[in-house]
């Protein structure tokens, strides 16, 4: 990646001026006052861009949004209190009863539950397709309002040629929306490939420290304006100033962290390939699909039946057990833990996942320590 493409370098150039401060100040205020009747009325009449109330706008949040728009090469961005708030607020701003959504299978489980438990009951039709079908079968988009994509996904890590899907979507007048949390803007910029709307669970790589829950959407001025007029103020799941400060801090090390995650993931892929108990490695990397520029640290591995997975999980010392990902610490999520959830809420049962699958979040610890832990636990749990 060239110097010009280094997000940290580009971000340094657009940090807002704050009297010489190198980090944006946290403007911890719910409201902003006006120095005259006229300036108050101008704001209400839409003739000024002054701040008025933090549910709608806040300078610290705006600084983060500006940086995200820059990082994803979009026109505008809007922050949210969580990735799910970003997803639900965007869909509710753009979708109405009677519309049809084409969604990728194995979509993030709470996105699936939002589709099934909140959109379907109000008359939105949702159909799920294997990711590959979005690129190979343009007719899939007939009569569709919005295509909801994840590429790579966050369980099986299937990829889609986004440029091709964007072309099909333009021909069918379909909106395209992608969850880009896995790649981060360092490894994939879907807007540059023709996708309409990009969102992130900023709780993951953008925060990078497992200390924040947040979300962000990047798109054109017109889509972001619609969200800002409807669901941002009316559902009110806004991003808080302190969280926005942490996310801006995260963005400044995002490039460096992604490079280290990639180096560790590359090393794991090489070493896993030589392990007899490993049936399948799901870990896309640079150029596996057009527009994908690197390998993130989240991957999954399918073992053969010789591995006792609960025993493997308990034998790990450095890897911890848990959901989420994108922070410093390495984590294991066995698929069978997800499969244990009640059936009516469970997309893993619906779309089918091997109980021998485990998801690894490779963090920022030393790769040789991580491998030693993984390899020792695997030896101890193989019969
Ligand atoms: C975590 C996650 C989300 C949801 O984000 P929250 O910040 O937890 O609300 C959405 N998509 C993916 C791929 C995720 O991993």
Short mmCIF file of C-alpha atoms in Angstrom, two decimals, residues 95-376:
data_model
loop_
_atom_site.label_atom_id
_atom_site.label_comp_id
_atom_site.label_asym_id
_atom_site.label_seq_id
_atom_site.Cartn_x
_atom_site.Cartn_y
_atom_site.Cartn_z
CA UNK A 95 -37.03 0.54 3.35
CA UNK A 96 -40.83 0.58 3.63
CA UNK A 97 -43.54 -2.10 3.92
CA UNK A 98 -43.92 -4.00 0.64
CA UNK A 99 -40.25 -3.65 -0.28
CA UNK A 100 -38.04 -6.67 -0.88
CA UNK A 101 -34.54 -7.23 0.50
CA UNK A 102 -32.08 -9.76 -0.91
CA UNK A 103 -29.69 -10.65 1.91
CA UNK A 104 -26.59 -12.84 2.08
CA UNK A 105 -26.86 -16.10 4.01
CA UNK A 106 -24.85 -16.30 7.24
CA UNK A 107 -25.39 -12.59 7.76
CA UNK A 108 -24.39 -11.30 11.23
CA UNK A 109 -26.86 -13.05 13.60
CA UNK A 110 -28.44 -9.88 15.04
CA UNK A 111 -28.88 -8.49 11.51
CA UNK A 112 -30.73 -11.71 10.66
CA UNK A 113 -32.88 -11.31 13.77
CA UNK A 114 -33.59 -7.65 12.89
CA UNK A 115 -34.75 -8.74 9.41
CA UNK A 116 -36.87 -11.61 10.72
CA UNK A 117 -38.28 -10.21 13.97
CA UNK A 118 -38.70 -6.53 13.10
CA UNK A 119 -38.79 -6.02 9.31
CA UNK A 120 -40.77 -9.11 8.22
CA UNK A 121 -43.67 -8.43 10.65
CA UNK A 122 -44.14 -4.94 9.15
CA UNK A 123 -44.46 -6.33 5.62
CA UNK A 124 -40.91 -6.33 4.27
CA UNK A 125 -40.01 -9.48 2.33
CA UNK A 126 -36.52 -10.86 2.90
CA UNK A 127 -34.87 -13.64 0.92
CA UNK A 128 -31.42 -15.09 1.65
CA UNK A 129 -28.94 -16.22 -0.99
CA UNK A 130 -25.44 -17.71 -0.96
CA UNK A 131 -22.97 -14.80 -1.42
CA UNK A 132 -21.64 -16.15 -4.74
CA UNK A 133 -25.14 -15.97 -6.27
CA UNK A 134 -25.19 -12.15 -6.01
CA UNK A 135 -22.35 -11.91 -8.50
CA UNK A 136 -23.28 -14.84 -10.77
CA UNK A 137 -27.06 -14.42 -11.07
CA UNK A 138 -28.11 -10.84 -11.94
CA UNK A 139 -31.79 -11.94 -12.18
CA UNK A 140 -31.76 -12.47 -8.43
CA UNK A 141 -32.16 -8.67 -8.19
CA UNK A 142 -35.45 -8.50 -10.16
CA UNK A 143 -38.02 -6.62 -8.08
CA UNK A 144 -35.59 -6.11 -5.20
CA UNK A 145 -35.33 -2.77 -3.37
CA UNK A 146 -32.09 -3.36 -1.50
CA UNK A 147 -29.28 -5.94 -1.56
CA UNK A 148 -27.74 -6.46 1.87
CA UNK A 149 -24.19 -7.79 1.65
CA UNK A 150 -21.31 -8.91 3.82
CA UNK A 151 -18.05 -9.65 2.04
CA UNK A 152 -16.13 -11.24 3.59
CA UNK A 153 -18.73 -12.42 6.11
CA UNK A 154 -17.80 -12.92 9.75
CA UNK A 155 -18.35 -16.68 10.14
CA UNK A 156 -17.52 -18.47 6.87
CA UNK A 157 -15.75 -15.48 5.29
CA UNK A 158 -17.21 -15.96 1.80
CA UNK A 159 -16.35 -13.17 -0.62
CA UNK A 160 -18.26 -11.45 -3.43
CA UNK A 161 -16.99 -9.55 -6.46
CA UNK A 162 -18.52 -6.26 -5.33
CA UNK A 163 -17.85 -4.42 -8.58
CA UNK A 164 -19.92 -6.99 -10.50
CA UNK A 165 -22.78 -6.90 -7.97
CA UNK A 166 -22.78 -3.09 -8.10
CA UNK A 167 -23.11 -3.25 -11.90
CA UNK A 168 -26.02 -5.72 -11.71
CA UNK A 169 -27.64 -3.52 -9.07
CA UNK A 170 -27.36 -0.37 -11.19
CA UNK A 171 -29.07 -2.16 -14.08
CA UNK A 172 -31.91 -3.30 -11.80
CA UNK A 173 -32.14 0.00 -9.90
CA UNK A 174 -31.36 -1.75 -6.61
CA UNK A 175 -29.68 -0.11 -3.60
CA UNK A 176 -26.60 -1.93 -2.32
CA UNK A 177 -25.49 -1.91 1.31
CA UNK A 178 -22.49 -3.72 2.78
CA UNK A 179 -21.23 -4.50 6.27
CA UNK A 180 -17.49 -3.82 5.85
CA UNK A 181 -16.51 -4.47 9.49
CA UNK A 182 -14.15 -7.36 8.67
CA UNK A 183 -12.02 -5.64 6.04
CA UNK A 184 -12.09 -2.14 7.54
CA UNK A 185 -11.37 0.68 5.09
CA UNK A 186 -7.71 -0.40 5.12
CA UNK A 187 -8.44 -3.62 3.23
CA UNK A 188 -11.60 -2.76 1.24
CA UNK A 189 -13.38 0.44 0.14
CA UNK A 190 -16.70 -0.74 -1.29
CA UNK A 191 -17.88 2.76 -2.33
CA UNK A 192 -14.98 2.91 -4.80
CA UNK A 193 -16.28 -0.38 -6.28
CA UNK A 194 -19.77 1.07 -6.85
CA UNK A 195 -21.58 -0.05 -3.68
CA UNK A 196 -24.04 2.60 -2.39
CA UNK A 197 -23.81 2.33 1.41
CA UNK A 198 -21.04 1.05 3.70
CA UNK A 199 -21.46 0.39 7.40
CA UNK A 200 -19.21 -0.74 10.20
CA UNK A 201 -19.57 -2.15 13.62
CA UNK A 202 -16.97 0.34 14.89
CA UNK A 203 -16.85 -1.80 18.06
CA UNK A 204 -14.42 -4.05 16.13
CA UNK A 205 -11.32 -2.92 14.20
CA UNK A 206 -12.11 0.81 14.15
CA UNK A 207 -12.12 0.99 17.95
CA UNK A 208 -9.46 -1.69 18.08
CA UNK A 209 -9.33 -1.86 21.89
CA UNK A 210 -12.50 -3.75 22.94
CA UNK A 211 -13.57 -0.71 24.98
CA UNK A 212 -16.32 0.79 22.81
CA UNK A 213 -19.62 -0.22 21.22
CA UNK A 214 -20.37 1.99 18.21
CA UNK A 215 -21.35 2.03 14.54
CA UNK A 216 -20.97 4.23 11.47
CA UNK A 217 -22.51 4.51 8.00
CA UNK A 218 -20.76 6.10 4.99
CA UNK A 219 -22.52 6.95 1.74
CA UNK A 220 -23.60 9.78 -0.58
CA UNK A 221 -24.90 13.10 0.75
CA UNK A 222 -28.44 12.13 -0.25
CA UNK A 223 -28.57 8.78 1.61
CA UNK A 224 -26.85 10.21 4.69
CA UNK A 225 -29.23 13.22 4.70
CA UNK A 226 -32.19 10.89 4.68
CA UNK A 227 -30.83 9.00 7.70
CA UNK A 228 -30.04 12.31 9.44
CA UNK A 229 -33.58 13.59 8.86
CA UNK A 230 -35.41 10.40 9.84
CA UNK A 231 -33.90 7.67 11.96
CA UNK A 232 -30.93 9.46 13.57
CA UNK A 233 -33.10 12.06 15.36
CA UNK A 234 -36.31 10.01 15.64
CA UNK A 235 -34.91 6.69 16.88
CA UNK A 236 -32.10 8.58 18.61
CA UNK A 237 -29.40 5.89 18.70
CA UNK A 238 -26.66 8.52 18.45
CA UNK A 239 -22.94 8.14 18.94
CA UNK A 240 -21.69 9.72 22.20
CA UNK A 241 -18.84 12.29 22.19
CA UNK A 242 -16.52 10.16 24.35
CA UNK A 243 -17.07 7.10 22.14
CA UNK A 244 -16.39 9.24 19.06
CA UNK A 245 -13.12 10.39 20.66
CA UNK A 246 -12.08 6.76 21.24
CA UNK A 247 -12.95 5.86 17.65
CA UNK A 248 -10.87 8.74 16.27
CA UNK A 249 -8.01 7.49 18.41
CA UNK A 250 -8.59 4.01 16.98
CA UNK A 251 -8.53 5.28 13.39
CA UNK A 252 -5.08 6.73 13.85
CA UNK A 253 -3.58 3.28 14.52
CA UNK A 254 -5.96 1.31 12.29
CA UNK A 255 -3.50 0.92 9.42
CA UNK A 256 -0.64 -0.23 11.68
CA UNK A 257 -2.91 -2.67 13.54
CA UNK A 258 -4.33 -4.14 10.33
CA UNK A 259 -0.80 -4.77 9.04
CA UNK A 260 0.05 -6.70 12.21
CA UNK A 261 -3.27 -8.64 12.14
CA UNK A 262 -2.48 -9.54 8.53
CA UNK A 263 1.05 -10.74 9.30
CA UNK A 264 -0.26 -12.95 12.12
CA UNK A 265 -3.14 -14.27 9.99
CA UNK A 266 -0.80 -15.07 7.07
CA UNK A 267 1.43 -17.00 9.42
CA UNK A 268 -1.54 -18.93 10.88
CA UNK A 269 -2.87 -19.83 7.42
CA UNK A 270 0.55 -21.23 6.44
CA UNK A 271 0.91 -23.23 9.66
CA UNK A 272 -2.72 -24.45 9.71
CA UNK A 273 -2.28 -25.88 6.21
CA UNK A 274 0.21 -28.39 7.64
CA UNK A 275 -2.07 -29.58 10.49
CA UNK A 276 -3.76 -32.94 9.74
CA UNK A 277 -6.81 -32.24 11.96
CA UNK A 278 -7.69 -29.14 9.89
CA UNK A 279 -10.29 -29.88 7.22
CA UNK A 280 -10.89 -26.34 5.98
CA UNK A 281 -9.48 -22.83 6.52
CA UNK A 282 -11.80 -19.87 5.84
CA UNK A 283 -9.54 -16.83 5.56
CA UNK A 284 -9.68 -14.64 2.45
CA UNK A 285 -6.67 -12.47 1.66
CA UNK A 286 -5.41 -9.81 -0.73
CA UNK A 287 -6.73 -10.18 -4.29
CA UNK A 288 -8.76 -13.32 -3.53
CA UNK A 289 -11.60 -11.21 -4.93
CA UNK A 290 -11.24 -7.90 -6.85
CA UNK A 291 -10.94 -4.94 -4.48
CA UNK A 292 -9.86 -6.94 -1.42
CA UNK A 293 -6.47 -5.58 -0.34
CA UNK A 294 -5.54 -7.70 2.67
CA UNK A 295 -6.23 -10.46 5.20
CA UNK A 296 -7.78 -9.44 8.52
CA UNK A 297 -7.19 -11.37 11.75
CA UNK A 298 -10.65 -12.97 11.98
CA UNK A 299 -10.90 -16.43 10.37
CA UNK A 300 -12.55 -19.79 10.90
CA UNK A 301 -11.22 -23.32 10.84
CA UNK A 302 -13.09 -26.61 10.50
CA UNK A 303 -11.53 -29.52 12.36
CA UNK A 304 -12.07 -33.21 11.62
CA UNK A 305 -13.87 -35.45 14.13
CA UNK A 306 -10.66 -36.32 16.00
CA UNK A 307 -10.71 -32.95 17.85
CA UNK A 308 -12.73 -32.65 21.06
CA UNK A 309 -13.77 -29.00 20.70
CA UNK A 310 -14.86 -28.28 24.30
CA UNK A 311 -11.57 -29.82 25.46
CA UNK A 312 -9.64 -27.73 22.90
CA UNK A 313 -11.39 -24.55 24.10
CA UNK A 314 -10.56 -25.30 27.73
CA UNK A 315 -6.93 -26.19 26.95
CA UNK A 316 -6.19 -22.76 25.43
CA UNK A 317 -4.26 -20.44 27.75
CA UNK A 318 -3.58 -17.30 25.69
CA UNK A 319 -6.67 -17.36 23.46
CA UNK A 320 -9.74 -16.44 25.49
CA UNK A 321 -13.31 -17.60 24.84
CA UNK A 322 -15.74 -14.94 23.69
CA UNK A 323 -17.80 -13.18 21.05
CA UNK A 324 -16.83 -9.95 19.30
CA UNK A 325 -13.37 -9.36 17.82
CA UNK A 326 -11.04 -6.69 16.45
CA UNK A 327 -9.24 -5.80 19.68
CA UNK A 328 -5.82 -6.62 21.12
CA UNK A 329 -6.72 -10.00 22.60
CA UNK A 330 -7.06 -13.25 20.67
CA UNK A 331 -10.35 -15.09 21.01
CA UNK A 332 -11.99 -18.41 20.18
CA UNK A 333 -15.69 -18.77 19.32
CA UNK A 334 -16.75 -22.41 18.75
CA UNK A 335 -19.69 -22.65 16.30
CA UNK A 336 -21.42 -25.19 18.56
CA UNK A 337 -21.83 -22.48 21.22
CA UNK A 338 -23.84 -20.48 18.66
CA UNK A 339 -25.74 -23.59 17.57
CA UNK A 340 -26.89 -24.06 21.19
CA UNK A 341 -29.09 -20.95 20.93
CA UNK A 342 -32.92 -21.34 20.67
CA UNK A 343 -33.88 -22.45 17.15
CA UNK A 344 -36.30 -19.65 16.26
CA UNK A 345 -33.58 -17.04 16.78
CA UNK A 346 -30.84 -18.98 15.12
CA UNK A 347 -29.48 -18.26 11.66
CA UNK A 348 -26.64 -20.77 12.12
CA UNK A 349 -29.14 -23.64 12.31
CA UNK A 350 -31.16 -22.23 9.39
CA UNK A 351 -28.23 -21.89 7.00
CA UNK A 352 -26.21 -24.82 8.35
CA UNK A 353 -22.79 -24.65 9.99
CA UNK A 354 -20.50 -27.51 10.90
CA UNK A 355 -20.31 -28.11 14.68
CA UNK A 356 -16.59 -28.70 14.04
CA UNK A 357 -16.09 -25.04 13.05
CA UNK A 358 -14.26 -22.62 15.34
CA UNK A 359 -13.76 -18.91 14.74
CA UNK A 360 -10.40 -17.39 15.67
CA UNK A 361 -9.86 -13.71 16.33
CA UNK A 362 -6.12 -13.28 15.98
CA UNK A 363 -5.17 -10.28 18.11
CA UNK A 364 -1.96 -8.32 18.49
CA UNK A 365 -0.02 -10.72 20.74
CA UNK A 366 3.24 -12.27 19.46
CA UNK A 367 2.42 -14.75 16.71
CA UNK A 368 4.77 -17.47 18.02
CA UNK A 369 3.10 -17.36 21.44
CA UNK A 370 -0.34 -17.61 19.81
CA UNK A 371 0.69 -20.52 17.64
CA UNK A 372 2.31 -22.37 20.55
CA UNK A 373 -0.94 -22.00 22.52
CA UNK A 374 -3.11 -23.17 19.60
CA UNK A 375 -0.85 -26.10 18.72
CA UNK A 376 -0.46 -27.32 22.32
#
